[in-house]
mmCIF file of C-alpha atoms and ligand atoms in Angstrom:
data_model
loop_
_atom_site.group_PDB
_atom_site.id
_atom_site.type_symbol
_atom_site.label_atom_id
_atom_site.label_comp_id
_atom_site.label_asym_id
_atom_site.label_seq_id
_atom_site.Cartn_x
_atom_site.Cartn_y
_atom_site.Cartn_z
ATOM 1 C CA MET A 1 0.790 -26.482 13.498
ATOM 2 C CA ASN A 2 1.813 -23.992 10.824
ATOM 3 C CA ILE A 3 3.516 -21.104 12.620
ATOM 4 C CA GLU A 4 2.414 -18.529 10.021
ATOM 5 C CA GLN A 5 -1.218 -19.580 10.393
ATOM 6 C CA TYR A 6 -0.853 -19.492 14.176
ATOM 7 C CA VAL A 7 0.298 -15.851 14.045
ATOM 8 C CA LYS A 8 -2.359 -14.985 11.444
ATOM 9 C CA ASP A 9 -5.051 -16.376 13.723
ATOM 10 C CA LEU A 10 -3.750 -14.391 16.691
ATOM 11 C CA ASN A 11 -3.636 -11.224 14.589
ATOM 12 C CA ALA A 12 -7.093 -11.807 13.132
ATOM 13 C CA VAL A 13 -9.452 -9.072 14.224
ATOM 14 C CA HIS A 14 -13.048 -8.298 13.444
ATOM 15 C CA GLU A 15 -13.109 -7.329 9.765
ATOM 16 C CA LEU A 16 -14.515 -3.814 9.353
ATOM 17 C CA TYR A 17 -15.337 -4.288 5.656
ATOM 18 C CA PRO A 18 -16.420 -7.926 5.245
ATOM 19 C CA GLU A 19 -18.236 -7.425 1.903
ATOM 20 C CA ILE A 20 -15.244 -5.696 0.356
ATOM 21 C CA TYR A 21 -12.919 -8.372 1.668
ATOM 22 C CA SER A 22 -15.188 -11.123 0.283
ATOM 23 C CA TYR A 23 -15.474 -9.337 -3.062
ATOM 24 C CA ALA A 24 -11.675 -9.142 -3.262
ATOM 25 C CA MET A 25 -11.315 -12.838 -2.492
ATOM 26 C CA GLU A 26 -14.004 -13.889 -4.989
ATOM 27 C CA HIS A 27 -12.695 -11.682 -7.789
ATOM 28 C CA HIS A 28 -8.991 -12.198 -7.089
ATOM 29 C CA VAL A 29 -8.342 -8.554 -6.326
ATOM 30 C CA PRO A 30 -4.915 -8.392 -4.653
ATOM 31 C CA ILE A 31 -5.421 -6.616 -1.321
ATOM 32 C CA ILE A 32 -3.055 -6.204 1.603
ATOM 33 C CA ASP A 33 -2.662 -9.205 3.941
ATOM 34 C CA GLY A 34 -4.347 -8.932 7.333
ATOM 35 C CA ASP A 35 -1.073 -9.127 9.274
ATOM 36 C CA ALA A 36 0.525 -6.330 7.280
ATOM 37 C CA LEU A 37 -2.628 -4.233 7.557
ATOM 38 C CA SER A 38 -2.630 -4.666 11.302
ATOM 39 C CA VAL A 39 0.963 -3.338 11.523
ATOM 40 C CA LEU A 40 0.194 -0.486 9.143
ATOM 41 C CA LYS A 41 -2.777 0.645 11.233
ATOM 42 C CA HIS A 42 -0.762 0.277 14.420
ATOM 43 C CA LEU A 43 1.979 2.513 13.006
ATOM 44 C CA ILE A 44 -0.643 5.093 12.011
ATOM 45 C CA LYS A 45 -2.101 5.039 15.499
ATOM 46 C CA MET A 46 1.306 5.362 17.193
ATOM 47 C CA SER A 47 2.556 8.106 14.899
ATOM 48 C CA GLY A 48 -0.706 10.064 14.805
ATOM 49 C CA ALA A 49 -0.504 10.248 10.996
ATOM 50 C CA ARG A 50 -3.561 11.962 9.441
ATOM 51 C CA LYS A 51 -2.617 12.703 5.809
ATOM 52 C CA TYR A 52 -2.003 9.688 3.579
ATOM 53 C CA LEU A 53 -1.046 9.121 -0.034
ATOM 54 C CA GLU A 54 -1.687 5.637 -1.387
ATOM 55 C CA ILE A 55 -0.295 4.412 -4.704
ATOM 56 C CA GLY A 56 -2.591 1.560 -5.808
ATOM 57 C CA THR A 57 -6.191 1.973 -4.621
ATOM 58 C CA ALA A 58 -7.614 -1.248 -6.114
ATOM 59 C CA ILE A 59 -11.175 -1.397 -4.704
ATOM 60 C CA GLY A 60 -10.506 0.871 -1.732
ATOM 61 C CA TYR A 61 -10.007 -1.840 0.880
ATOM 62 C CA SER A 62 -6.709 -0.638 2.387
ATOM 63 C CA GLY A 63 -7.748 3.000 1.911
ATOM 64 C CA LEU A 64 -10.866 2.476 4.018
ATOM 65 C CA HIS A 65 -8.813 0.760 6.687
ATOM 66 C CA LEU A 66 -6.295 3.611 6.773
ATOM 67 C CA LEU A 67 -9.146 6.102 7.175
ATOM 68 C CA SER A 68 -10.720 4.020 9.939
ATOM 69 C CA VAL A 69 -7.906 4.770 12.414
ATOM 70 C CA PHE A 70 -8.646 8.490 12.823
ATOM 71 C CA ASP A 71 -11.960 10.180 11.944
ATOM 72 C CA ASP A 72 -10.178 13.357 10.882
ATOM 73 C CA SER A 73 -7.702 11.698 8.493
ATOM 74 C CA HIS A 74 -7.502 12.339 4.759
ATOM 75 C CA LEU A 75 -6.523 10.055 1.904
ATOM 76 C CA ILE A 76 -5.161 10.814 -1.543
ATOM 77 C CA THR A 77 -5.190 7.622 -3.592
ATOM 78 C CA ILE A 78 -4.228 6.763 -7.166
ATOM 79 C CA GLU A 79 -5.490 3.894 -9.323
ATOM 80 C CA LYS A 80 -4.965 3.394 -13.038
ATOM 81 C CA GLN A 81 -7.602 0.739 -13.776
ATOM 82 C CA SER A 82 -11.032 2.275 -14.296
ATOM 83 C CA GLU A 83 -13.003 -0.830 -13.178
ATOM 84 C CA MET A 84 -11.137 -0.880 -9.867
ATOM 85 C CA PHE A 85 -11.404 2.873 -9.503
ATOM 86 C CA ASP A 86 -15.199 2.837 -9.981
ATOM 87 C CA ILE A 87 -15.653 0.132 -7.361
ATOM 88 C CA ALA A 88 -13.358 2.000 -4.955
ATOM 89 C CA ARG A 89 -15.404 5.181 -5.406
ATOM 90 C CA GLN A 90 -18.606 3.246 -4.667
ATOM 91 C CA ASN A 91 -17.006 1.748 -1.579
ATOM 92 C CA PHE A 92 -15.840 5.144 -0.303
ATOM 93 C CA GLU A 93 -19.403 6.425 -0.781
ATOM 94 C CA LYS A 94 -20.922 3.369 0.838
ATOM 95 C CA TYR A 95 -18.873 3.954 3.993
ATOM 96 C CA LYS A 96 -19.411 7.727 3.814
ATOM 97 C CA VAL A 97 -15.765 8.736 3.646
ATOM 98 C CA GLU A 98 -15.910 10.290 0.160
ATOM 99 C CA ASP A 99 -15.393 13.785 1.654
ATOM 100 C CA ARG A 100 -12.106 12.570 3.123
ATOM 101 C CA VAL A 101 -10.822 11.009 -0.092
ATOM 102 C CA GLU A 102 -9.189 12.533 -3.159
ATOM 103 C CA ALA A 103 -9.186 9.667 -5.652
ATOM 104 C CA TYR A 104 -7.312 9.897 -8.957
ATOM 105 C CA LEU A 105 -7.924 7.626 -11.922
ATOM 106 C CA ASP A 106 -4.468 7.937 -13.417
ATOM 107 C CA ASP A 107 -1.061 6.360 -13.870
ATOM 108 C CA ALA A 108 0.922 7.127 -10.714
ATOM 109 C CA LYS A 109 4.143 6.936 -12.749
ATOM 110 C CA THR A 110 3.268 10.135 -14.592
ATOM 111 C CA LEU A 111 0.520 11.908 -12.619
ATOM 112 C CA ASP A 112 1.324 15.492 -11.762
ATOM 113 C CA LEU A 113 0.033 15.707 -8.205
ATOM 114 C CA SER A 114 -0.381 19.297 -7.112
ATOM 115 C CA ILE A 115 0.286 19.066 -3.404
ATOM 116 C CA ASP A 116 2.935 20.765 -1.318
ATOM 117 C CA GLU A 117 6.249 19.121 -0.572
ATOM 118 C CA GLN A 118 6.477 17.715 2.954
ATOM 119 C CA SER A 119 2.705 17.846 3.460
ATOM 120 C CA LEU A 120 1.983 14.129 4.006
ATOM 121 C CA ASP A 121 2.360 12.003 7.116
ATOM 122 C CA LEU A 122 2.331 8.672 5.306
ATOM 123 C CA LEU A 123 3.083 7.361 1.829
ATOM 124 C CA PHE A 124 1.806 3.829 1.183
ATOM 125 C CA ILE A 125 3.267 2.260 -1.973
ATOM 126 C CA ASP A 126 1.198 -0.719 -3.154
ATOM 127 C CA ALA A 127 1.014 -0.677 -6.958
ATOM 128 C CA SER A 128 3.143 -2.241 -9.724
ATOM 129 C CA LYS A 129 6.015 -3.698 -7.723
ATOM 130 C CA GLY A 130 8.681 -3.148 -10.391
ATOM 131 C CA ASN A 131 8.076 0.598 -10.062
ATOM 132 C CA ASN A 132 8.663 0.852 -6.316
ATOM 133 C CA GLN A 133 11.865 2.847 -6.845
ATOM 134 C CA HIS A 134 10.150 5.231 -9.245
ATOM 135 C CA PHE A 135 7.202 5.732 -6.879
ATOM 136 C CA PHE A 136 9.570 6.285 -3.964
ATOM 137 C CA ASP A 137 11.658 8.862 -5.857
ATOM 138 C CA LYS A 138 8.598 10.668 -7.208
ATOM 139 C CA TYR A 139 6.416 10.774 -4.095
ATOM 140 C CA SER A 140 8.720 10.672 -1.059
ATOM 141 C CA PRO A 141 9.451 14.440 -1.279
ATOM 142 C CA TYR A 142 5.772 14.979 -0.374
ATOM 143 C CA VAL A 143 6.291 13.234 2.951
ATOM 144 C CA LYS A 144 7.118 15.343 6.005
ATOM 145 C CA GLU A 145 10.345 14.972 7.920
ATOM 146 C CA ASN A 146 9.714 12.139 10.400
ATOM 147 C CA GLY A 147 6.858 10.896 8.222
ATOM 148 C CA LEU A 148 6.462 7.258 7.232
ATOM 149 C CA ILE A 149 6.837 5.490 3.899
ATOM 150 C CA ILE A 150 5.493 1.959 3.773
ATOM 151 C CA VAL A 151 5.923 -0.436 0.877
ATOM 152 C CA ASP A 152 3.933 -3.680 0.593
ATOM 153 C CA ASN A 153 4.862 -6.991 -1.094
ATOM 154 C CA ILE A 154 8.623 -6.591 -0.879
ATOM 155 C CA LEU A 155 9.027 -10.388 -0.808
ATOM 156 C CA LEU A 156 6.962 -11.070 -3.954
ATOM 157 C CA ARG A 157 5.395 -14.196 -2.421
ATOM 158 C CA GLY A 158 8.843 -15.760 -2.094
ATOM 159 C CA LEU A 159 10.001 -14.934 -5.622
ATOM 160 C CA ILE A 160 12.539 -12.500 -4.177
ATOM 161 C CA ALA A 161 14.648 -15.447 -2.948
ATOM 162 C CA ASP A 162 14.269 -17.539 -6.113
ATOM 163 C CA ASP A 163 17.453 -17.560 -8.231
ATOM 164 C CA ASN A 164 15.995 -19.770 -10.958
ATOM 165 C CA ILE A 165 13.027 -17.854 -12.302
ATOM 166 C CA GLU A 166 12.411 -18.930 -15.895
ATOM 167 C CA ASN A 167 9.765 -16.393 -16.844
ATOM 168 C CA ARG A 168 11.587 -13.305 -18.153
ATOM 169 C CA ASN A 169 9.020 -10.742 -16.919
ATOM 170 C CA LYS A 170 8.943 -12.250 -13.462
ATOM 171 C CA ARG A 171 12.741 -12.311 -13.373
ATOM 172 C CA LYS A 172 12.924 -8.632 -14.346
ATOM 173 C CA MET A 173 10.348 -7.701 -11.716
ATOM 174 C CA LYS A 174 12.253 -9.626 -9.072
ATOM 175 C CA GLU A 175 15.490 -7.857 -10.055
ATOM 176 C CA LYS A 176 13.817 -4.459 -9.802
ATOM 177 C CA VAL A 177 12.259 -5.175 -6.412
ATOM 178 C CA ALA A 178 15.531 -6.638 -5.112
ATOM 179 C CA SER A 179 17.410 -3.574 -6.323
ATOM 180 C CA PHE A 180 14.908 -1.235 -4.641
ATOM 181 C CA ASN A 181 15.072 -3.202 -1.386
ATOM 182 C CA GLN A 182 18.880 -3.094 -1.446
ATOM 183 C CA ASN A 183 18.929 0.642 -2.213
ATOM 184 C CA MET A 184 16.676 1.284 0.758
ATOM 185 C CA SER A 185 18.819 -0.925 2.968
ATOM 186 C CA ASN A 186 21.938 1.014 1.878
ATOM 187 C CA SER A 187 20.273 4.410 2.286
ATOM 188 C CA SER A 188 20.534 6.738 5.244
ATOM 189 C CA TYR A 189 16.834 6.298 6.016
ATOM 190 C CA ALA A 190 15.818 4.223 9.024
ATOM 191 C CA THR A 191 14.353 1.060 7.511
ATOM 192 C CA SER A 192 12.689 -2.089 8.817
ATOM 193 C CA PHE A 193 12.149 -5.013 6.460
ATOM 194 C CA LEU A 194 9.380 -7.013 8.090
ATOM 195 C CA PRO A 195 8.519 -10.576 7.005
ATOM 196 C CA ILE A 196 4.840 -9.923 7.665
ATOM 197 C CA GLY A 197 2.163 -10.735 5.103
ATOM 198 C CA ASP A 198 4.037 -10.563 1.808
ATOM 199 C CA GLY A 199 6.786 -8.448 3.349
ATOM 200 C CA LEU A 200 6.370 -4.907 4.553
ATOM 201 C CA LEU A 201 9.085 -2.266 4.327
ATOM 202 C CA VAL A 202 8.778 0.551 6.852
ATOM 203 C CA ILE A 203 10.884 3.639 6.168
ATOM 204 C CA SER A 204 11.136 6.624 8.495
ATOM 205 C CA LYS A 205 11.905 9.791 6.681
ATOM 206 C CA SER A 206 14.313 11.482 9.039
HETATM 207 C C1 LIG B 301 -1.983 -4.644 -4.829
HETATM 208 S S1 LIG B 301 -3.233 -3.729 -5.592
HETATM 209 C C2 LIG B 301 -3.602 -2.514 -4.386
HETATM 210 C C3 LIG B 301 -4.300 -3.074 -3.213
HETATM 211 C C4 LIG B 301 -4.839 -2.051 -2.227
HETATM 212 N N1 LIG B 301 -3.803 -1.129 -1.816
HETATM 213 C C5 LIG B 301 -5.383 -2.776 -1.022
HETATM 214 O O1 LIG B 301 -4.581 -3.331 -0.250
HETATM 215 O O2 LIG B 301 -6.601 -2.800 -0.859
HETATM 216 C C6 LIG B 301 -2.318 -2.803 -6.765
HETATM 217 C C7 LIG B 301 -3.178 -1.815 -7.550
HETATM 218 O O3 LIG B 301 -2.285 -0.868 -8.136
HETATM 219 C C8 LIG B 301 -2.769 -0.517 -9.395
HETATM 220 N N2 LIG B 301 -1.639 0.017 -10.164
HETATM 221 C C9 LIG B 301 -0.603 -0.681 -10.695
HETATM 222 N N3 LIG B 301 0.253 0.165 -11.314
HETATM 223 C C10 LIG B 301 -0.263 1.407 -11.149
HETATM 224 C C11 LIG B 301 0.155 2.685 -11.575
HETATM 225 N N4 LIG B 301 1.285 2.851 -12.284
HETATM 226 N N5 LIG B 301 -0.606 3.753 -11.244
HETATM 227 C C12 LIG B 301 -1.748 3.593 -10.520
HETATM 228 N N6 LIG B 301 -2.201 2.401 -10.108
HETATM 229 C C13 LIG B 301 -1.471 1.322 -10.411
HETATM 230 C C14 LIG B 301 -3.343 -1.812 -9.951
HETATM 231 O O4 LIG B 301 -4.275 -1.554 -10.971
HETATM 232 C C15 LIG B 301 -3.946 -2.451 -8.702
HETATM 233 O O5 LIG B 301 -5.324 -2.142 -8.591
#
């Protein structure tokens, strides 16, 4: 038996958004792995986090899941691709959470977000992986002391441990992600690098 599949099966829960999940699978939209999502929602529940900023909305799958933990939570989410953004908006409307979502169609690298410093409980970074450091530097000041910063795909589907990548772009991305991971490991933040899904980095801002 494959141990990863065994754990996946144990973690598998009733999918709250089966049509969105199926759409993502059929159209190859990269959404968060079920195992990582389960941990993310667990952390939200334990910490009582209500105000979230997500970098990388895609079609709103993870955003809807984040909002499903607490009825009085609020999500700010940023997506730069208009096709994805439009589908996400439709999905937020479909599940009647549009009043709890502030969705931006913009490039998160340059967007000027007018929110107060230290006003968020959770920052979820899940966009272009080579920009993780930039997103962290730009958006972490908005997170409260003791808030959480979570970064998905820190293992790049195994590429992170590959020392013989021929494709130049992939090699550069790997170097950037590796550098970000190392910086976080060396930092004074409390960090947990979890080999769940495609690798989840949990940072406590304290
Ligand atoms: C991995 S997907 C997000 C998946 C989503 N969080 C989920 O789990 O359902 C990454 C998304 O980030 C978007 N993205 C990449 N770079 C971005 C940027 N600089 N600003 C905003 N969105 C970006 C991509 O267009 C893509 O839709």
